[in-house]
Amino acid sequence: MPAPPLLTRSSPAGRGTLIAVTLGSGVAILDGSVVNVALATIGTRLHASLAQLQWVVNGYLLALAALVLVGGSLGDRLGRRRVYLVGIAWFAVGSALCALAPNAPALIGSRVLQGVGGALLTPGALAVIQSSFVPKDRAPAIGWWAGTSGIATAIGPVVGGLLVGHAGWRWIFWINVPLCAVVVLLCLRFTPQTRDAEAVGRFDVAGSLLAAAGLALLTEGLTAASWPLGTAGIVILAAFVAYERRPAQPLVPPRLFRDRVFSSANAMTFLVYGALGAVTLFLVLQLQVSSGWSPLAAGLAALPVTIVLMALSSRAAALSDRIGPRLPMSLGPLLCAAGTVLLSGLGRHVSYAGDVLPGIVVFALGLALLVSPLTATVLAAAPERYAGVASGVNNAVARAGSLLAIAALPALVGLSGAAYRNPVVMTAGYRSALLWCAGLLAAGGVVSWVGLAGAAPERRRRPSRRPADGSSATS
């Protein structure tokens, strides 16, 4: 069949598709943060132990991290819209089962199902943008997606607090069902079906199993601070890398990493997203434990990040599209590092306007400058037929970086066990941790500056018309 026409952002189909992929991604991202606010209430209502509450979070993360590469590859092979729709529907069913869970084990199992749906839809959203829009609209569309994703992350604690306080903890899951239904309707109405027409032959089952097992063990090892599990995950992932040279249609084509821009952007992702995850965790804890803020107030402290991302993400994407990704992806992490240093001085007596806001604003400006150019650069560096795989790789790298930093930094700065509950110890550890994070962010800027030297703007890296070889033909 002939390839469908490419979409523009100004067309009804383009707007409908963009809303569908950003809303679906936003639901998955929101669910990751909103559940944390409800954990205490869930524990009381379901008589759950602390270990069970940890698995309410980790069950979702493990399934998502273990299968995100498989989700991206399946989208390229079977159809990106098709796999995205399956992921959304799966996520909705998992959400309904979570809301109906009668006890903690049932809730944990349902969260694992949610994570599988998240792994199918997360890389699919960006792959749909990359394969369905005209080249000149891809970077701005990704910028819009990045801005709304940042909003979903930032408002998670607020939404969670409101739902738990006024409707009950089960509504943090029920609210996903109608939102997923809207996404399904929009996709069926507006989103074209694209796939990699060159993906023929057998699916890489062995590679999928190795990737899933390695990522699952590494994720659990980092989360539980279990070096044996983490080491086993690394060994299996090394075996996966070696094995991927053999199949005719590998899960992750090794040729992707021969591209210097693709490899450098993912290395920067690992450093920067590791620091971002740790900064978010330590800042919220410091404001509550040492500064005496309420959980809601600590969550609202980062609200300027939402506003800045919403206002500037598309502009940053357009800037990168015009001048190339090197400058924004180098300056962005350095600004984040500067904001992190400003935030590192927070102690017992804190004024939001004088002490918190300046660092948050600088941090947010750096984040807006790097997020959407990073995503667009990763996708543009890979052949269009591998859009889903490239997105899956970048998601897996970002998650691994965040988990590693969150697992390693607390013990490194003396906050193991219950030590974080002591404001004096917490403040000392917090300041050390944020300086480490600033170093990771600065290193990410250096990696971008060196690795992206000579990287052309996206508009020059892609042809203006769909390739004649049918690499995105309909299924």
CSV table of C-alpha atoms in Angstrom, one decimal:
chain,number,residue,atom,x,y,z
A,1,MET,CA,0.0,0.0,0.0
A,2,PRO,CA,1.2,3.6,-0.6
A,3,ALA,CA,2.5,5.5,2.3
A,4,PRO,CA,0.1,7.9,4.0
A,5,PRO,CA,0.7,11.6,3.5
A,6,LEU,CA,2.8,13.3,6.1
A,7,LEU,CA,1.0,15.5,8.6
A,8,THR,CA,1.5,19.1,9.4
A,9,ARG,CA,1.0,20.7,12.9
A,10,SER,CA,-1.6,23.1,11.5
A,11,SER,CA,-3.8,20.4,10.0
A,12,PRO,CA,-6.7,18.9,11.9
A,13,ALA,CA,-5.1,15.4,11.6
A,14,GLY,CA,-1.8,16.8,12.8
A,15,ARG,CA,-3.4,18.5,15.8
A,16,GLY,CA,-5.4,15.5,16.7
A,17,THR,CA,-2.4,13.2,16.5
A,18,LEU,CA,-0.3,15.5,18.6
A,19,ILE,CA,-2.9,15.7,21.3
A,20,ALA,CA,-3.3,11.9,21.2
A,21,VAL,CA,0.4,11.1,21.7
A,22,THR,CA,1.0,13.8,24.3
A,23,LEU,CA,-2.1,13.0,26.3
A,24,GLY,CA,-1.2,9.3,26.3
A,25,SER,CA,2.4,10.0,27.4
A,26,GLY,CA,1.2,12.4,30.0
A,27,VAL,CA,-1.2,9.9,31.5
A,28,ALA,CA,1.7,7.4,31.9
A,29,ILE,CA,4.1,10.0,33.3
A,30,LEU,CA,1.5,11.4,35.6
A,31,ASP,CA,0.8,8.0,37.0
A,32,GLY,CA,4.4,7.4,37.9
A,33,SER,CA,4.5,10.5,40.2
A,34,VAL,CA,0.9,10.6,41.4
A,35,VAL,CA,1.1,7.2,43.1
A,36,ASN,CA,3.9,8.3,45.5
A,37,VAL,CA,1.6,10.8,47.2
A,38,ALA,CA,-1.0,8.1,47.8
A,39,LEU,CA,1.3,5.5,49.2
A,40,ALA,CA,0.6,6.3,52.9
A,41,THR,CA,-3.1,6.2,52.4
A,42,ILE,CA,-2.9,2.9,50.4
A,43,GLY,CA,-0.9,1.3,53.1
A,44,THR,CA,-3.5,2.2,55.7
A,45,ARG,CA,-6.5,1.2,53.6
A,46,LEU,CA,-5.1,-2.1,52.3
A,47,HIS,CA,-3.1,-2.9,55.5
A,48,ALA,CA,0.0,-3.1,53.3
A,49,SER,CA,3.6,-3.5,54.7
A,50,LEU,CA,6.4,-1.2,53.7
A,51,ALA,CA,7.8,-3.8,51.4
A,52,GLN,CA,4.5,-4.2,49.6
A,53,LEU,CA,4.3,-0.4,49.2
A,54,GLN,CA,7.7,-0.4,47.6
A,55,TRP,CA,6.5,-3.0,45.2
A,56,VAL,CA,3.5,-0.9,44.3
A,57,VAL,CA,6.1,1.5,42.9
A,58,ASN,CA,8.8,-0.9,41.7
A,59,GLY,CA,6.4,-3.3,40.0
A,60,TYR,CA,5.4,-0.6,37.6
A,61,LEU,CA,9.0,0.6,37.1
A,62,LEU,CA,10.4,-2.9,36.6
A,63,ALA,CA,7.8,-3.8,33.9
A,64,LEU,CA,8.3,-0.5,32.1
A,65,ALA,CA,12.1,-0.6,32.2
A,66,ALA,CA,12.3,-4.2,31.2
A,67,LEU,CA,10.0,-4.0,28.2
A,68,VAL,CA,10.5,-0.4,26.8
A,69,LEU,CA,13.0,-1.6,24.2
A,70,VAL,CA,10.6,-4.4,23.1
A,71,GLY,CA,7.8,-1.9,22.9
A,72,GLY,CA,9.8,0.4,20.6
A,73,SER,CA,10.8,-2.5,18.3
A,74,LEU,CA,7.3,-3.9,18.1
A,75,GLY,CA,6.0,-0.5,17.0
A,76,ASP,CA,8.5,-0.3,14.2
A,77,ARG,CA,7.7,-3.8,13.1
A,78,LEU,CA,3.9,-4.2,13.6
A,79,GLY,CA,2.8,-0.6,13.2
A,80,ARG,CA,3.5,2.4,15.5
A,81,ARG,CA,-0.2,3.4,15.8
A,82,ARG,CA,-1.3,-0.2,16.4
A,83,VAL,CA,1.2,-0.8,19.2
A,84,TYR,CA,0.6,2.6,20.8
A,85,LEU,CA,-3.2,1.8,20.8
A,86,VAL,CA,-2.6,-1.6,22.4
A,87,GLY,CA,-0.4,0.1,25.0
A,88,ILE,CA,-3.0,2.7,25.8
A,89,ALA,CA,-5.8,0.1,26.1
A,90,TRP,CA,-3.6,-2.2,28.2
A,91,PHE,CA,-2.7,0.8,30.5
A,92,ALA,CA,-6.4,1.6,30.9
A,93,VAL,CA,-7.3,-2.0,31.8
A,94,GLY,CA,-4.4,-2.1,34.3
A,95,SER,CA,-5.6,1.2,35.8
A,96,ALA,CA,-9.1,-0.2,36.3
A,97,LEU,CA,-7.7,-3.3,38.0
A,98,CYS,CA,-5.6,-1.1,40.3
A,99,ALA,CA,-8.7,0.9,41.2
A,100,LEU,CA,-10.6,-2.3,42.0
A,101,ALA,CA,-7.7,-4.1,43.9
A,102,PRO,CA,-9.0,-5.6,47.1
A,103,ASN,CA,-5.6,-6.1,48.7
A,104,ALA,CA,-1.9,-5.2,48.3
A,105,PRO,CA,-0.9,-8.3,46.3
A,106,ALA,CA,-3.7,-7.6,43.7
A,107,LEU,CA,-2.6,-4.0,43.5
A,108,ILE,CA,1.0,-5.0,42.9
A,109,GLY,CA,0.0,-7.4,40.1
A,110,SER,CA,-2.1,-4.7,38.5
A,111,ARG,CA,0.7,-2.2,38.6
A,112,VAL,CA,2.9,-4.7,36.8
A,113,LEU,CA,0.2,-4.9,34.1
A,114,GLN,CA,0.2,-1.1,34.0
A,115,GLY,CA,3.9,-1.1,33.4
A,116,VAL,CA,3.6,-3.4,30.4
A,117,GLY,CA,1.1,-1.0,28.9
A,118,GLY,CA,3.5,1.9,29.6
A,119,ALA,CA,6.3,0.1,27.9
A,120,LEU,CA,4.3,-0.2,24.8
A,121,LEU,CA,3.0,3.3,24.6
A,122,THR,CA,6.0,5.3,25.9
A,123,PRO,CA,8.4,4.9,22.9
A,124,GLY,CA,5.5,4.8,20.5
A,125,ALA,CA,4.5,8.4,21.1
A,126,LEU,CA,7.7,9.8,19.9
A,127,ALA,CA,8.0,7.3,17.1
A,128,VAL,CA,4.6,8.4,15.8
A,129,ILE,CA,5.7,12.0,15.7
A,130,GLN,CA,9.0,11.2,14.0
A,131,SER,CA,7.4,9.0,11.3
A,132,SER,CA,4.1,10.9,10.7
A,133,PHE,CA,5.0,14.6,10.6
A,134,VAL,CA,6.7,16.6,7.8
A,135,PRO,CA,10.4,17.1,8.7
A,136,LYS,CA,10.0,20.8,9.4
A,137,ASP,CA,7.3,20.2,12.0
A,138,ARG,CA,9.0,17.3,13.9
A,139,ALA,CA,11.2,19.3,16.2
A,140,PRO,CA,8.4,21.8,17.2
A,141,ALA,CA,6.1,18.8,17.7
A,142,ILE,CA,8.6,17.1,19.9
A,143,GLY,CA,9.1,20.4,21.8
A,144,TRP,CA,5.4,20.6,22.4
A,145,TRP,CA,5.4,16.9,23.6
A,146,ALA,CA,8.4,17.6,25.9
A,147,GLY,CA,6.7,20.6,27.4
A,148,THR,CA,3.4,18.7,28.2
A,149,SER,CA,5.4,15.8,29.5
A,150,GLY,CA,7.2,18.1,31.9
A,151,ILE,CA,3.9,19.5,33.0
A,152,ALA,CA,2.6,16.0,33.7
A,153,THR,CA,5.6,15.3,35.9
A,154,ALA,CA,5.4,18.5,37.8
A,155,ILE,CA,1.7,18.4,38.6
A,156,GLY,CA,1.7,14.8,39.7
A,157,PRO,CA,2.1,15.6,43.4
A,158,VAL,CA,-0.6,18.3,43.2
A,159,VAL,CA,-3.1,16.1,41.4
A,160,GLY,CA,-2.3,13.2,43.7
A,161,GLY,CA,-2.9,15.3,46.8
A,162,LEU,CA,-6.2,16.6,45.6
A,163,LEU,CA,-7.6,13.2,44.5
A,164,VAL,CA,-6.5,11.4,47.6
A,165,GLY,CA,-7.8,14.2,49.9
A,166,HIS,CA,-11.1,14.7,48.2
A,167,ALA,CA,-12.1,11.6,46.3
A,168,GLY,CA,-10.0,8.7,47.7
A,169,TRP,CA,-6.9,6.9,46.6
A,170,ARG,CA,-8.7,4.7,44.0
A,171,TRP,CA,-9.4,7.7,41.9
A,172,ILE,CA,-5.7,8.2,41.1
A,173,PHE,CA,-6.2,5.1,38.9
A,174,TRP,CA,-9.9,5.6,37.8
A,175,ILE,CA,-9.0,9.0,36.3
A,176,ASN,CA,-6.8,7.2,33.7
A,177,VAL,CA,-9.6,5.3,32.1
A,178,PRO,CA,-11.6,8.1,30.5
A,179,LEU,CA,-8.3,9.9,29.5
A,180,CYS,CA,-7.1,6.7,27.8
A,181,ALA,CA,-10.5,6.4,26.0
A,182,VAL,CA,-10.1,9.9,24.6
A,183,VAL,CA,-6.6,9.0,23.3
A,184,VAL,CA,-7.9,5.8,21.6
A,185,LEU,CA,-10.6,7.8,19.8
A,186,LEU,CA,-8.2,10.5,18.7
A,187,CYS,CA,-5.7,8.0,17.4
A,188,LEU,CA,-8.4,6.1,15.4
A,189,ARG,CA,-9.7,9.3,13.9
A,190,PHE,CA,-6.5,11.2,13.1
A,191,THR,CA,-3.2,9.1,13.4
A,192,PRO,CA,-1.8,7.4,10.3
A,193,GLN,CA,-0.4,3.9,10.5
A,194,THR,CA,3.4,3.7,9.8
A,195,ARG,CA,5.9,0.9,10.2
A,196,ASP,CA,9.3,-0.3,9.0
A,197,ALA,CA,8.5,-2.1,5.8
A,198,GLU,CA,12.0,-3.6,5.8
A,199,ALA,CA,11.4,-5.5,9.0
A,200,VAL,CA,10.7,-9.0,7.6
A,201,GLY,CA,11.5,-12.4,9.0
A,202,ARG,CA,11.5,-13.6,12.5
A,203,PHE,CA,11.2,-11.3,15.5
A,204,ASP,CA,14.3,-11.2,17.7
A,205,VAL,CA,12.8,-13.3,20.6
A,206,ALA,CA,16.2,-14.1,22.2
A,207,GLY,CA,17.3,-10.5,22.1
A,208,SER,CA,14.0,-9.4,23.6
A,209,LEU,CA,14.3,-11.9,26.5
A,210,LEU,CA,17.9,-10.9,27.2
A,211,ALA,CA,17.1,-7.1,27.1
A,212,ALA,CA,14.0,-7.6,29.3
A,213,ALA,CA,15.9,-9.8,31.9
A,214,GLY,CA,18.9,-7.5,31.9
A,215,LEU,CA,17.0,-4.3,32.4
A,216,ALA,CA,14.7,-5.9,35.0
A,217,LEU,CA,17.6,-7.2,37.1
A,218,LEU,CA,19.6,-4.0,36.7
A,219,THR,CA,16.5,-1.9,37.7
A,220,GLU,CA,15.7,-4.0,40.7
A,221,GLY,CA,19.4,-4.2,41.7
A,222,LEU,CA,19.7,-0.4,41.6
A,223,THR,CA,16.3,0.1,43.4
A,224,ALA,CA,17.0,-2.4,46.1
A,225,ALA,CA,20.8,-1.6,46.3
A,226,SER,CA,21.5,-5.3,45.6
A,227,TRP,CA,24.9,-5.5,43.9
A,228,PRO,CA,24.4,-9.2,43.0
A,229,LEU,CA,21.2,-8.4,41.1
A,230,GLY,CA,22.7,-5.3,39.5
A,231,THR,CA,25.8,-7.2,38.5
A,232,ALA,CA,23.7,-10.0,37.0
A,233,GLY,CA,21.8,-7.4,35.0
A,234,ILE,CA,25.0,-5.9,33.7
A,235,VAL,CA,26.3,-9.3,32.6
A,236,ILE,CA,23.0,-10.2,30.8
A,237,LEU,CA,23.0,-6.8,29.1
A,238,ALA,CA,26.6,-7.4,28.0
A,239,ALA,CA,25.4,-10.7,26.6
A,240,PHE,CA,22.6,-8.9,24.8
A,241,VAL,CA,25.0,-6.4,23.2
A,242,ALA,CA,27.1,-9.3,22.0
A,243,TYR,CA,24.2,-11.3,20.7
A,244,GLU,CA,22.6,-8.4,18.8
A,245,ARG,CA,25.4,-8.7,16.2
A,246,ARG,CA,23.9,-12.1,15.0
A,247,PRO,CA,20.2,-11.7,14.0
A,248,ALA,CA,19.3,-10.4,10.6
A,249,GLN,CA,16.6,-8.2,12.3
A,250,PRO,CA,18.0,-7.4,15.8
A,251,LEU,CA,16.0,-5.8,18.5
A,252,VAL,CA,18.5,-2.9,18.7
A,253,PRO,CA,20.6,-2.6,15.5
A,254,PRO,CA,24.2,-2.1,16.5
A,255,ARG,CA,24.6,0.3,13.6
A,256,LEU,CA,22.6,2.9,15.6
A,257,PHE,CA,25.6,3.3,18.0
A,258,ARG,CA,28.0,3.8,15.2
A,259,ASP,CA,26.5,7.2,14.7
A,260,ARG,CA,28.5,9.6,16.9
A,261,VAL,CA,25.5,12.0,17.4
A,262,PHE,CA,23.2,9.1,18.6
A,263,SER,CA,25.8,7.7,21.0
A,264,SER,CA,26.8,11.2,22.4
A,265,ALA,CA,23.2,12.2,22.9
A,266,ASN,CA,22.4,9.0,24.8
A,267,ALA,CA,25.6,9.4,26.9
A,268,MET,CA,24.4,12.9,27.8
A,269,THR,CA,21.0,11.5,28.6
A,270,PHE,CA,22.4,9.0,31.1
A,271,LEU,CA,24.4,11.8,32.9
A,272,VAL,CA,21.7,14.5,32.8
A,273,TYR,CA,18.7,12.3,33.7
A,274,GLY,CA,20.6,10.7,36.4
A,275,ALA,CA,21.1,14.1,38.0
A,276,LEU,CA,17.6,15.3,37.3
A,277,GLY,CA,16.0,12.3,39.1
A,278,ALA,CA,18.3,12.8,42.1
A,279,VAL,CA,17.8,16.6,42.3
A,280,THR,CA,14.0,16.1,42.4
A,281,LEU,CA,14.2,13.5,45.2
A,282,PHE,CA,16.7,15.3,47.4
A,283,LEU,CA,14.9,18.7,47.0
A,284,VAL,CA,11.5,17.4,48.1
A,285,LEU,CA,13.0,15.6,51.1
A,286,GLN,CA,15.1,18.5,52.2
A,287,LEU,CA,12.2,20.9,52.1
A,288,GLN,CA,10.1,18.6,54.2
A,289,VAL,CA,12.7,17.2,56.6
A,290,SER,CA,14.9,20.1,57.2
A,291,SER,CA,12.8,23.1,56.3
A,292,GLY,CA,9.6,21.9,57.7
A,293,TRP,CA,7.4,22.3,54.6
A,294,SER,CA,4.3,20.2,54.0
A,295,PRO,CA,4.4,17.5,51.2
A,296,LEU,CA,2.1,19.7,49.1
A,297,ALA,CA,4.2,22.8,49.6
A,298,ALA,CA,7.3,20.9,48.7
A,299,GLY,CA,5.7,19.6,45.5
A,300,LEU,CA,4.5,23.0,44.5
A,301,ALA,CA,8.0,24.5,44.9
A,302,ALA,CA,8.9,23.1,41.4
A,303,LEU,CA,5.8,24.7,39.8
A,304,PRO,CA,8.0,27.2,37.9
A,305,VAL,CA,9.5,24.3,36.0
A,306,THR,CA,6.1,23.5,34.6
A,307,ILE,CA,5.5,27.1,33.5
A,308,VAL,CA,9.0,27.4,31.9
A,309,LEU,CA,8.7,24.1,30.0
A,310,MET,CA,5.3,25.0,28.7
A,311,ALA,CA,6.5,28.4,27.5
A,312,LEU,CA,9.9,27.6,26.1
A,313,SER,CA,10.1,23.9,25.0
A,314,SER,CA,8.8,24.5,21.5
A,315,ARG,CA,11.0,27.6,21.1
A,316,ALA,CA,14.0,25.6,22.2
A,317,ALA,CA,13.2,22.9,19.6
A,318,ALA,CA,12.8,25.5,16.9
A,319,LEU,CA,16.2,27.0,17.9
A,320,SER,CA,17.9,23.6,17.7
A,321,ASP,CA,16.3,23.0,14.4
A,322,ARG,CA,17.7,26.3,13.1
A,323,ILE,CA,21.2,26.4,14.5
A,324,GLY,CA,21.8,22.7,15.4
A,325,PRO,CA,21.6,20.9,18.7
A,326,ARG,CA,25.2,21.4,20.0
A,327,LEU,CA,24.7,24.8,21.7
A,328,PRO,CA,21.4,24.2,23.4
A,329,MET,CA,22.3,20.7,24.5
A,330,SER,CA,25.6,22.0,26.0
A,331,LEU,CA,24.3,25.2,27.6
A,332,GLY,CA,21.1,23.6,28.9
A,333,PRO,CA,22.9,21.2,31.3
A,334,LEU,CA,25.3,23.9,32.4
A,335,LEU,CA,22.4,26.1,33.4
A,336,CYS,CA,20.8,23.2,35.2
A,337,ALA,CA,24.1,22.7,37.0
A,338,ALA,CA,24.1,26.4,38.0
A,339,GLY,CA,20.6,26.2,39.3
A,340,THR,CA,21.5,23.1,41.3
A,341,VAL,CA,24.4,24.9,42.9
A,342,LEU,CA,22.0,27.7,43.9
A,343,LEU,CA,19.6,25.2,45.4
A,344,SER,CA,22.3,23.4,47.3
A,345,GLY,CA,22.4,26.1,50.1
A,346,LEU,CA,18.9,25.4,51.4
A,347,GLY,CA,18.7,24.7,55.1
A,348,ARG,CA,16.4,25.1,58.0
A,349,HIS,CA,15.0,28.6,57.5
A,350,VAL,CA,14.1,28.9,53.9
A,351,SER,CA,12.3,31.7,52.0
A,352,TYR,CA,10.7,30.5,48.8
A,353,ALA,CA,11.2,33.8,46.9
A,354,GLY,CA,14.7,34.5,48.1
A,355,ASP,CA,16.2,31.0,48.5
A,356,VAL,CA,14.2,28.5,46.4
A,357,LEU,CA,12.8,30.4,43.4
A,358,PRO,CA,16.1,31.7,41.9
A,359,GLY,CA,17.6,28.2,41.7
A,360,ILE,CA,14.4,26.7,40.4
A,361,VAL,CA,14.1,29.3,37.6
A,362,VAL,CA,17.7,28.8,36.4
A,363,PHE,CA,17.3,25.1,36.6
A,364,ALA,CA,14.0,25.3,34.6
A,365,LEU,CA,15.6,27.4,31.9
A,366,GLY,CA,18.3,24.9,31.4
A,367,LEU,CA,15.8,22.0,31.4
A,368,ALA,CA,13.7,23.8,28.7
A,369,LEU,CA,16.8,24.4,26.6
A,370,LEU,CA,17.9,20.7,26.6
A,371,VAL,CA,14.9,18.4,26.8
A,372,SER,CA,13.2,18.8,23.4
A,373,PRO,CA,16.5,19.3,21.4
A,374,LEU,CA,17.8,16.1,23.0
A,375,THR,CA,14.7,14.0,22.0
A,376,ALA,CA,14.7,15.4,18.5
A,377,THR,CA,18.4,14.8,18.1
A,378,VAL,CA,18.2,11.2,19.2
A,379,LEU,CA,15.3,10.5,16.8
A,380,ALA,CA,16.9,12.4,13.9
A,381,ALA,CA,20.2,10.6,14.3
A,382,ALA,CA,18.6,7.2,13.7
A,383,PRO,CA,17.2,6.1,10.3
A,384,GLU,CA,13.4,6.8,10.2
A,385,ARG,CA,12.6,3.1,10.1
A,386,TYR,CA,14.1,2.7,13.6
A,387,ALA,CA,12.1,5.6,15.2
A,388,GLY,CA,10.5,3.3,17.8
A,389,VAL,CA,13.8,1.5,18.7
A,390,ALA,CA,15.6,4.9,19.0
A,391,SER,CA,13.0,6.2,21.3
A,392,GLY,CA,13.0,3.0,23.4
A,393,VAL,CA,16.8,3.1,23.7
A,394,ASN,CA,16.7,6.7,24.9
A,395,ASN,CA,13.9,6.0,27.4
A,396,ALA,CA,15.8,3.0,28.8
A,397,VAL,CA,19.1,5.0,29.1
A,398,ALA,CA,17.2,7.9,30.9
A,399,ARG,CA,15.6,5.5,33.3
A,400,ALA,CA,18.8,3.6,34.0
A,401,GLY,CA,20.7,6.9,34.7
A,402,SER,CA,18.0,8.1,37.1
A,403,LEU,CA,17.8,4.8,39.0
A,404,LEU,CA,21.5,4.6,39.3
A,405,ALA,CA,21.8,8.1,40.8
A,406,ILE,CA,18.9,7.7,43.2
A,407,ALA,CA,20.3,4.3,44.3
A,408,ALA,CA,23.9,5.3,44.7
A,409,LEU,CA,23.8,9.0,46.0
A,410,PRO,CA,22.0,8.6,49.3
A,411,ALA,CA,24.6,6.1,50.7
A,412,LEU,CA,27.4,8.1,49.1
A,413,VAL,CA,26.5,11.2,51.0
A,414,GLY,CA,25.7,9.5,54.3
A,415,LEU,CA,21.9,9.2,54.1
A,416,SER,CA,21.5,5.4,54.4
A,417,GLY,CA,18.8,3.8,56.5
A,418,ALA,CA,16.8,6.3,58.6
A,419,ALA,CA,19.5,8.9,58.8
A,420,TYR,CA,17.6,11.2,56.4
A,421,ARG,CA,15.0,11.9,59.2
A,422,ASN,CA,17.7,13.9,61.2
A,423,PRO,CA,17.5,17.5,59.8
A,424,VAL,CA,21.2,18.1,60.5
A,425,VAL,CA,22.4,14.9,58.7
A,426,MET,CA,19.8,15.5,56.0
A,427,THR,CA,21.1,19.0,55.3
A,428,ALA,CA,24.7,17.9,55.1
A,429,GLY,CA,23.9,15.0,52.8
A,430,TYR,CA,21.6,17.1,50.7
A,431,ARG,CA,24.3,19.7,50.0
A,432,SER,CA,26.8,17.1,49.1
A,433,ALA,CA,24.3,15.3,46.8
A,434,LEU,CA,23.4,18.4,44.9
A,435,LEU,CA,27.0,19.2,44.3
A,436,TRP,CA,27.5,15.7,42.9
A,437,CYS,CA,24.4,16.3,40.7
A,438,ALA,CA,25.8,19.6,39.5
A,439,GLY,CA,29.0,17.8,38.5
A,440,LEU,CA,27.0,15.2,36.5
A,441,LEU,CA,25.0,18.0,34.7
A,442,ALA,CA,28.2,19.9,33.9
A,443,ALA,CA,29.7,16.6,32.5
A,444,GLY,CA,26.6,16.2,30.4
A,445,GLY,CA,27.2,19.6,28.9
A,446,VAL,CA,30.8,18.7,28.1
A,447,VAL,CA,29.8,15.5,26.5
A,448,SER,CA,27.3,17.3,24.3
A,449,TRP,CA,29.8,20.0,23.3
A,450,VAL,CA,32.4,17.4,22.3
A,451,GLY,CA,30.2,14.7,20.9
A,452,LEU,CA,27.9,17.0,18.9
A,453,ALA,CA,30.6,19.0,17.2
A,454,GLY,CA,29.6,19.4,13.6
A,455,ALA,CA,26.0,18.0,14.1
A,456,ALA,CA,23.8,19.6,11.5
A,457,PRO,CA,20.4,21.2,12.2
A,458,GLU,CA,17.6,18.6,12.0
A,459,ARG,CA,16.2,20.4,8.9
A,460,ARG,CA,19.4,19.5,7.0
A,461,ARG,CA,19.7,15.9,8.3
A,462,ARG,CA,16.3,14.8,6.9
A,463,PRO,CA,14.9,15.0,3.4
A,464,SER,CA,11.8,17.1,3.0
A,465,ARG,CA,9.9,14.2,1.4
A,466,ARG,CA,9.1,10.7,2.5
A,467,PRO,CA,11.8,8.2,1.3
A,468,ALA,CA,10.9,6.5,-2.0
A,469,ASP,CA,11.9,3.1,-0.6
A,470,GLY,CA,8.7,2.9,1.4
A,471,SER,CA,10.5,2.7,4.8
A,472,SER,CA,7.4,4.0,6.5
A,473,ALA,CA,4.8,2.2,4.5
A,474,THR,CA,1.5,1.3,6.0
A,475,SER,CA,1.0,-2.1,7.3
